[in-house]
Every structure is written in structure tokens, then in C-alpha cells.
Short mmCIF file of C-alpha atoms in Angstrom, two decimals:
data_model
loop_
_atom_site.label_atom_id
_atom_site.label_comp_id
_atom_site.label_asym_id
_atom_site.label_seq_id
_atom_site.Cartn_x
_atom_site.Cartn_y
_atom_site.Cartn_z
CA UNK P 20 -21.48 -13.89 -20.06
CA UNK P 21 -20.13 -10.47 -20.86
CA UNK P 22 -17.98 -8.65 -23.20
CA UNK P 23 -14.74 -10.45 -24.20
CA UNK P 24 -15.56 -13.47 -22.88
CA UNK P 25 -14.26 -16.58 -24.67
CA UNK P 26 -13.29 -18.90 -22.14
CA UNK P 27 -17.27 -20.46 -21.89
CA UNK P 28 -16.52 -23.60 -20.33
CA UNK P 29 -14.87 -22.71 -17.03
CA UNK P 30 -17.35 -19.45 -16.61
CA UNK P 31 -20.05 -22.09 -16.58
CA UNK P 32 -18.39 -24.32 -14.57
CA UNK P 33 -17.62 -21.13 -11.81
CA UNK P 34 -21.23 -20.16 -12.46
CA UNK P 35 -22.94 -23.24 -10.99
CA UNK P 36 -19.97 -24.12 -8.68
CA UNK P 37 -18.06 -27.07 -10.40
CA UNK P 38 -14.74 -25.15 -10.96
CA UNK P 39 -12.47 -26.31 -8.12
CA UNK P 40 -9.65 -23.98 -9.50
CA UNK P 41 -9.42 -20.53 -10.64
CA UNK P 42 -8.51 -20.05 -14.39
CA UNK P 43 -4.85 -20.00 -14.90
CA UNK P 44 -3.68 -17.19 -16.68
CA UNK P 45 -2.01 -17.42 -20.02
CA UNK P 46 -0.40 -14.81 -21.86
CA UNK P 47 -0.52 -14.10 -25.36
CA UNK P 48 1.39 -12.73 -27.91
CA UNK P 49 -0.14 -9.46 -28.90
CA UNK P 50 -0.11 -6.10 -30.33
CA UNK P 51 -1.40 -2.79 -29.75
CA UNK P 52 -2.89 -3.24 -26.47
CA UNK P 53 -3.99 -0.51 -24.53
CA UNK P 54 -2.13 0.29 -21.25
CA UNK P 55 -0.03 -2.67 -22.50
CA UNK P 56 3.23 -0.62 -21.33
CA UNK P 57 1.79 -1.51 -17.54
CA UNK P 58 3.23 -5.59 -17.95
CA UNK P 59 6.74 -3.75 -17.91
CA UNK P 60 6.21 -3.14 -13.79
CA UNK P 61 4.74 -6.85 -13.44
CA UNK P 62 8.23 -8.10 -12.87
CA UNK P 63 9.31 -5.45 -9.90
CA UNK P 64 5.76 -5.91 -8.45
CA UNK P 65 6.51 -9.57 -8.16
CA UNK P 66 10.27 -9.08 -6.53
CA UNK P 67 8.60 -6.59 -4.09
CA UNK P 68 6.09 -9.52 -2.67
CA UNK P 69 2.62 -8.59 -4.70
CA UNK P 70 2.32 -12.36 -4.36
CA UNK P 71 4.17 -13.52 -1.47
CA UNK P 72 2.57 -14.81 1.85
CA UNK P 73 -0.85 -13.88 0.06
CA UNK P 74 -2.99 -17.28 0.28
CA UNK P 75 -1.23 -16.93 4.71
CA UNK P 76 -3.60 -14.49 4.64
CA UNK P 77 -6.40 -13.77 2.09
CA UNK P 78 -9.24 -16.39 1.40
CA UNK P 79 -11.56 -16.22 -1.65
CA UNK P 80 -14.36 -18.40 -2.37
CA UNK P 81 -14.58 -20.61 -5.51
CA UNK P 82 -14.86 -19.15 -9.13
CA UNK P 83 -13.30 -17.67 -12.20
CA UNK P 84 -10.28 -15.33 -11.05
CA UNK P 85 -8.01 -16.81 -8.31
CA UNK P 86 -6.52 -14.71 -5.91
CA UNK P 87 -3.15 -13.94 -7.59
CA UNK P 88 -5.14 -12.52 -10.86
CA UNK P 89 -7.24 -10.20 -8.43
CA UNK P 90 -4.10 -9.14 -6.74
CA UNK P 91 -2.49 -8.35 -9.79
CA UNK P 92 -5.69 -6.68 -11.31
CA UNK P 93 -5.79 -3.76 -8.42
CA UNK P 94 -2.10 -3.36 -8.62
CA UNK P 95 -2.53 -2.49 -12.55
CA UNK P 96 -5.47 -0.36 -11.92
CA UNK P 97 -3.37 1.71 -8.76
CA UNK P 98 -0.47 1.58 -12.18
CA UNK P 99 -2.31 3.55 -14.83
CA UNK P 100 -4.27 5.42 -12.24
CA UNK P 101 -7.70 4.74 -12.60
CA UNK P 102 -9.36 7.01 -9.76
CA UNK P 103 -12.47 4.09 -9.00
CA UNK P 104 -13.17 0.86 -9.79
CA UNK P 105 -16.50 2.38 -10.81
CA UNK P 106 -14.61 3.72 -13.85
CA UNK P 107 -13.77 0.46 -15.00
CA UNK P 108 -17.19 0.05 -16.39
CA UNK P 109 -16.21 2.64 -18.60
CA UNK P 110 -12.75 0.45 -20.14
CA UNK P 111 -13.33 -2.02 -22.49
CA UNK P 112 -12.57 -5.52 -20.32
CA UNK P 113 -11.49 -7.75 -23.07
CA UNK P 114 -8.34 -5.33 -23.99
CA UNK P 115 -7.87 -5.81 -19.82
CA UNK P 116 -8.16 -9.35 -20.23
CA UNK P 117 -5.09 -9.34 -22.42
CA UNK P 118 -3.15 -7.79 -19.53
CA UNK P 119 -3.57 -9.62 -16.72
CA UNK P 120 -3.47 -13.40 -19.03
CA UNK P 121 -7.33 -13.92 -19.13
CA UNK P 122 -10.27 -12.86 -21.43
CA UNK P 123 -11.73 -10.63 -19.55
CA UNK P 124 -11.63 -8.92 -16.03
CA UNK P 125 -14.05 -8.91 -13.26
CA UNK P 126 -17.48 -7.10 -13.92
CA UNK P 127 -17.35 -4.25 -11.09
CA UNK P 128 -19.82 -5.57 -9.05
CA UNK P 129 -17.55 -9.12 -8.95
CA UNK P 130 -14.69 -7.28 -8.19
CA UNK P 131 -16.34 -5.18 -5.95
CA UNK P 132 -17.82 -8.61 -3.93
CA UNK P 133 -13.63 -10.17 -4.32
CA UNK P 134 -12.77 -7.07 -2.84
CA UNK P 135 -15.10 -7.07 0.17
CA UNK P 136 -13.68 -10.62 0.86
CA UNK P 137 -10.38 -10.24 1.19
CA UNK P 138 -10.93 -6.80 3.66
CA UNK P 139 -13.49 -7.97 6.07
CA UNK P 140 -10.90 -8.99 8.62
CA UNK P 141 -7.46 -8.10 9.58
CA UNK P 142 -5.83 -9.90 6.56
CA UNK P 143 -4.69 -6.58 5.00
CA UNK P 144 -2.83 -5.29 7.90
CA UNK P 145 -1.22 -8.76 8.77
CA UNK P 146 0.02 -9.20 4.80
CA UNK P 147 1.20 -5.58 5.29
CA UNK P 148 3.26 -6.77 8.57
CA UNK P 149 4.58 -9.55 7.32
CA UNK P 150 6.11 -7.70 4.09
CA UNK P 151 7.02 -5.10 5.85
CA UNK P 152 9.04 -7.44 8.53
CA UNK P 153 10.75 -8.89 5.20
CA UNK P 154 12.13 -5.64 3.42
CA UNK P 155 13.41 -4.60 6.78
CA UNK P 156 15.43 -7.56 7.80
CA UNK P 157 16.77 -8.07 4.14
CA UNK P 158 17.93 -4.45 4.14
CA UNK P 159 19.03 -4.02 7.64
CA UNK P 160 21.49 -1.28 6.51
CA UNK P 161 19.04 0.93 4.99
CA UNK P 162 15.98 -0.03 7.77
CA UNK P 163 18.46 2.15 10.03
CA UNK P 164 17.62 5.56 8.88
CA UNK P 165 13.96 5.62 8.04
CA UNK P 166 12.14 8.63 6.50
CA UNK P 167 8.66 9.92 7.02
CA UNK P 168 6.10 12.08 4.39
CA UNK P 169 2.55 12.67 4.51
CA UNK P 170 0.81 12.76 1.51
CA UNK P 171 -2.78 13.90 0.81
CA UNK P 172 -4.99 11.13 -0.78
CA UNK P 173 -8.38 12.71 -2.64
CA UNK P 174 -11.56 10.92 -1.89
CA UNK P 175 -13.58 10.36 -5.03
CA UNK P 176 -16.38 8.92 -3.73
CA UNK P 177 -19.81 9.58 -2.15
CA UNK P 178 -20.76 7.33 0.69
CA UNK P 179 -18.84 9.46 3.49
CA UNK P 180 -17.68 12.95 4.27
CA UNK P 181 -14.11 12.72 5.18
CA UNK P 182 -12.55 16.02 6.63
CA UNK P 183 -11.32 18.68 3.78
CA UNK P 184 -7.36 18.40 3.23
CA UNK P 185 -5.48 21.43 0.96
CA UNK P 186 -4.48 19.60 -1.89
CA UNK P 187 -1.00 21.39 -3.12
CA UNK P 188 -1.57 19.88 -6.55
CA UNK P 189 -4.89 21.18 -7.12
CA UNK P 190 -4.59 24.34 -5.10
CA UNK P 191 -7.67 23.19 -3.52
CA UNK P 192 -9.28 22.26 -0.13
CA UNK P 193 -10.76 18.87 -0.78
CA UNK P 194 -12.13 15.63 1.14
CA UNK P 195 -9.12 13.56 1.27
CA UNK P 196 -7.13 10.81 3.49
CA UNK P 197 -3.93 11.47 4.74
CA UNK P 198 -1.21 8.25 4.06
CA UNK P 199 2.28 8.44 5.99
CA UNK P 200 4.80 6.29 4.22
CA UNK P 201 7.77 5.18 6.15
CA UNK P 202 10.32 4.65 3.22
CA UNK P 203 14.48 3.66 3.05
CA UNK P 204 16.31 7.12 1.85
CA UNK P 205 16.72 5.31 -1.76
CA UNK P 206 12.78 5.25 -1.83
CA UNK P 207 12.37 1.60 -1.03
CA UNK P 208 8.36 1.69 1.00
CA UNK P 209 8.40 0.02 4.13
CA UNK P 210 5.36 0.38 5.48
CA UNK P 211 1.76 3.21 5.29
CA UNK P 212 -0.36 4.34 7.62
CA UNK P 213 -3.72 5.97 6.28
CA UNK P 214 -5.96 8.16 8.36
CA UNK P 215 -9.48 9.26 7.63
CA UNK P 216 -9.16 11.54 10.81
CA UNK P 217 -5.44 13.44 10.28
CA UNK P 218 -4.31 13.56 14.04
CA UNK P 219 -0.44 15.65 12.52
CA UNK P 220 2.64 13.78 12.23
CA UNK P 221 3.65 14.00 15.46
CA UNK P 222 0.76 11.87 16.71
CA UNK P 223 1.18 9.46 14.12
CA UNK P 224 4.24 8.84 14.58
CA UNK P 225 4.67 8.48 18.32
CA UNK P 226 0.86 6.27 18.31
CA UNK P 227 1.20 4.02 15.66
CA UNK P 228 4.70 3.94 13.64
CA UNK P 229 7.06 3.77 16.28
CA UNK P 230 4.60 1.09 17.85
CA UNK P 231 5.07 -1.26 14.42
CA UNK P 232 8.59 0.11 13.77
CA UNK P 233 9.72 -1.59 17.37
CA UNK P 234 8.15 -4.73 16.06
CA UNK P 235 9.56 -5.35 12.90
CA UNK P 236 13.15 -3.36 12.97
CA UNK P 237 16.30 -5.13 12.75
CA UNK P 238 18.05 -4.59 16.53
CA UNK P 239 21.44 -2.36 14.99
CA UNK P 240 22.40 -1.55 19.22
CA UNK P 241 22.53 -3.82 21.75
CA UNK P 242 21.69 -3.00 25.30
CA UNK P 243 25.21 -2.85 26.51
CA UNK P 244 26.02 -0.60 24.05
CA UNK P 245 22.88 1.93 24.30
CA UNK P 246 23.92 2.00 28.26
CA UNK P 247 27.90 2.48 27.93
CA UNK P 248 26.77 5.41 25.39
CA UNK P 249 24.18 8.09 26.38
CA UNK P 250 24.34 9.81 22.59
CA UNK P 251 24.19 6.40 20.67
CA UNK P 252 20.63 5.89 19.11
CA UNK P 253 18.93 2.83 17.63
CA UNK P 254 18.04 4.10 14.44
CA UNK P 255 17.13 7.36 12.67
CA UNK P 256 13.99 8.95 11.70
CA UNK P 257 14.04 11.65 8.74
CA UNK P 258 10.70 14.34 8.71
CA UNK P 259 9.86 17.32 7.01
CA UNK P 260 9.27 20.41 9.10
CA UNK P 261 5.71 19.72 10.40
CA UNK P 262 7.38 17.15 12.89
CA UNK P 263 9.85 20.07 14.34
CA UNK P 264 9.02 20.06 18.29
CA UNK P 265 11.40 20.34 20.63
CA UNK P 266 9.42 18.70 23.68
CA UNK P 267 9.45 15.54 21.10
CA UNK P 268 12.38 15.46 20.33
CA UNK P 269 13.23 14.83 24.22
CA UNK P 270 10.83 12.68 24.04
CA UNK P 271 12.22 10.26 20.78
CA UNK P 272 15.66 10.72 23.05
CA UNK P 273 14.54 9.30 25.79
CA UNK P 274 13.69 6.72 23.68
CA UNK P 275 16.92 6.57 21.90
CA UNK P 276 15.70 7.28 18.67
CA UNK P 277 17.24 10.34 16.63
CA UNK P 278 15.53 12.89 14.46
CA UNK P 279 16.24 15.07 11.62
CA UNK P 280 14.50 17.57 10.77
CA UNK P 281 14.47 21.14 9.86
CA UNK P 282 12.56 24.49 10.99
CA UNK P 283 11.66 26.74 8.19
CA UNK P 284 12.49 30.47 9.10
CA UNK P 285 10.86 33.64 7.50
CA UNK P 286 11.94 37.53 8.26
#
């Protein structure tokens, strides 16, 4: 049944199909667990939503691990920074088990297969939304100014050649994602968008945040008063200096929509 394991009874049952419930999880006391410092975040990931609307939109066939362990399994892994699930053949899964309340985690091919489930529609992108919708209309005052980064995301696998990004932290050109994060100024994430293909900021904003920001922002301006004031905006968005363009900048104003920005200068 695999390393760790000590819970026989329900791994039999979710072997032949008689366990109608995922294992429970149940936490023990414990010492010198490796990575154990990672539990400390389990509270903040639950206030953000880790859980929340999850079972509106992710479905996962009968067996061991319910849906709220595998959740809380990837957020750990993303939380001590393991580069590939592959890697997790290489961790001992019983001193894993004692993280996330069970005796063992996934083998990677389960996890791998749990995985597979929950992406294979539009599930991911939905649960996004629907968080995203949340944080914004429980924090209209900070939804108002939004700011946008880019950051380079290093492919570690080998089933695809994504285009070569310059990795500042590395000092090197590597195959890479690029993720644009739409955070509050204090930090608080709103809402990603990852591309394989980097179209620039510019693009990405005006083709797909703006289209999701309209959505799910707060309204701060009524009509009445966008039309009695030509220099009032709807809300603010906050770039570095690859999103400095003058002809969209007209272009965010005739949408009422302000910019900040800046324009880096050498001599």
C-alpha cells in the first residue's frame, strides 16, 4: 500500500470502491516534523478562500483523499517550493502525511490523475472568478487602485518548448511563463493571468484584464458623475515602465480608467 501507510482499512475500501467518503483528516500532536513550520500559513490560506466555493466547482471521483486534502496538499507544495510534483517521489510521504492530517500523501502518479481531474474543464478559471469577485467587493476601497507586475515563471519540465524569458534572478535566458498579477497596493492578489506566449503588458492588459476587471469591480462612479466630470476616472491602474505608451494611455482615457506609470530616462 505504500510507505507510511497505516490507515489499511479505508485504502482497501477506496481500492475496490466501497469508500463513499474521503478520509477525514486528523491532526496529531507531533514533533520534529519536517517542513512542519508550513501549518503556520494553513490558517491565512483558509481566510483567503483555499476552500471556499471549491466542491461549486471541482469534482473528484471516489477514494482516499477528498478534495479539500488535495487542495491543501498543492498549496503546501507551492509553500516550501517544491519545483515538480515529480520531486515528491524524492520526500519521504509519511513525514507529509503528518502535515496535511493523514498518513500519507498521494503517490505522484495519484496526484498526478486528481490533478488532471479537477483541470480538464473550465473549473479553475471559474473558482478563480468567483474569488476574485469576493476580495474585490469586500475591499471595495482598495479594488480602486489596482497594480500590475509581470513576473517570469521557469518551466522545469520537458514535454513542451515554451519561448526563452531573461530570468533577472538567474541572469539567464530560460523557457519560462510569464504570470501578471493584478494585486491591492498592500499586496492583497486579486487575480493572475499566465501566458505561455508573452504578448507585453500592454496587450495583456487591454485583452484580457480590463475584460475580467469590468466584470468583477465594485462600480466607485456612477454614470452621472463620469459625464458631469471629463477628468473623473473609475478606478486606477499602477504599472511599471514597460506599460509607458502614450497612444494607450488615450486609449485607458477614453475609457475612463487612469494610469500611473513612469518612463525611465538615461543620458
Amino acid at each position: 500500500m505504500g510507505m507510511g501507510t497505516r490507515n489499511v482499512d479505508a485504502r482497501l475500501a477506496a481500492s475496490i470502491g466501497q469508500l463513499e467518503e474521503p478520509v477525514v483528516p486528523d491532526f496529531q500532536a507531533l514533533q520534529d516534523v519536517p517542513k512542519g513550520g508550513v501549518l503556520f500559513a494553513l490558517p491565512a490560506l483558509l481566510v483567503t478562500g483555499l476552500l471556499k466555493y471549491s466542491e461549486n466547482f471541482f469534482k473528484l471521483s471516489k477514494g482516499y483523499y477528498g478534495l479539500d486534502s488535495l487542495l491543501i496538499i498543492l498549496a503546501f507544495i507551492a509553500l516550501v517550493r517544491v519545483k515538480s510534483i515529480e520531486s515528491l517521489r524524492y520526500s519521504a510521504p509519511g513525514e507529509w502525511g503528518k502535515l496535511i492530517g493523514l498518513d500519507r500523501i498521494p503517490e505522484v502518479r495519484t496526484l498526478r490523475s486528481k490533478i488532471k481531474q479537477l483541470t480538464q474543464d473550465e473549473g479553475p478559471q471559474q473558482w478563480s472568478e468567483a474569488l476574485c469577485k469576493e476580495w474585490m467587493q469586500s475591499a471595495p476601497e482598495q479594488a480602486s487602485t489596482l497594480y500590475i507586475d509581470g513576473h517570469v515563471r521557469v518551466y522545469n519540465g520537458q514535454q513542451t518548448k515554451l519561448p526563452r524569458h531573461h530570468v533577472a534572478r538567474q541572469k539567464l535566458c530560460l523557457r519560462a511563463t510569464t504570470d501578471y498579477w493584478v494585486n491591492a497596493m498592500d499586496g492583497q492578489p486579486f487575480m493572475v493571468i499566465n501566458k505561455a506566449v508573452d504578448p507585453g503588458m500592454i496587450k495583456v492588459i487591454e485583452n484580457d484584464i480590463l475584460p475580467q476587471l469590468e466584470k468583477r469591480l465594485p462600480t466607485f462612479v456612477n454614470a452621472e458623475e463620469l459625464k458631469s466630470d471629463p477628468l473623473l476616472h473609475r478606478f486606477t491602474l499602477v504599472c511599471d515602465r514597460e506599460s509607458y505608451s502614450p497612444p494607450f494611455f488615450k486609449r485607458m482615457k477614453a475609457q475612463r480608467v487612469a494610469c500611473l506609470t513612469y518612463l525611465e530616462v538615461t543620458h
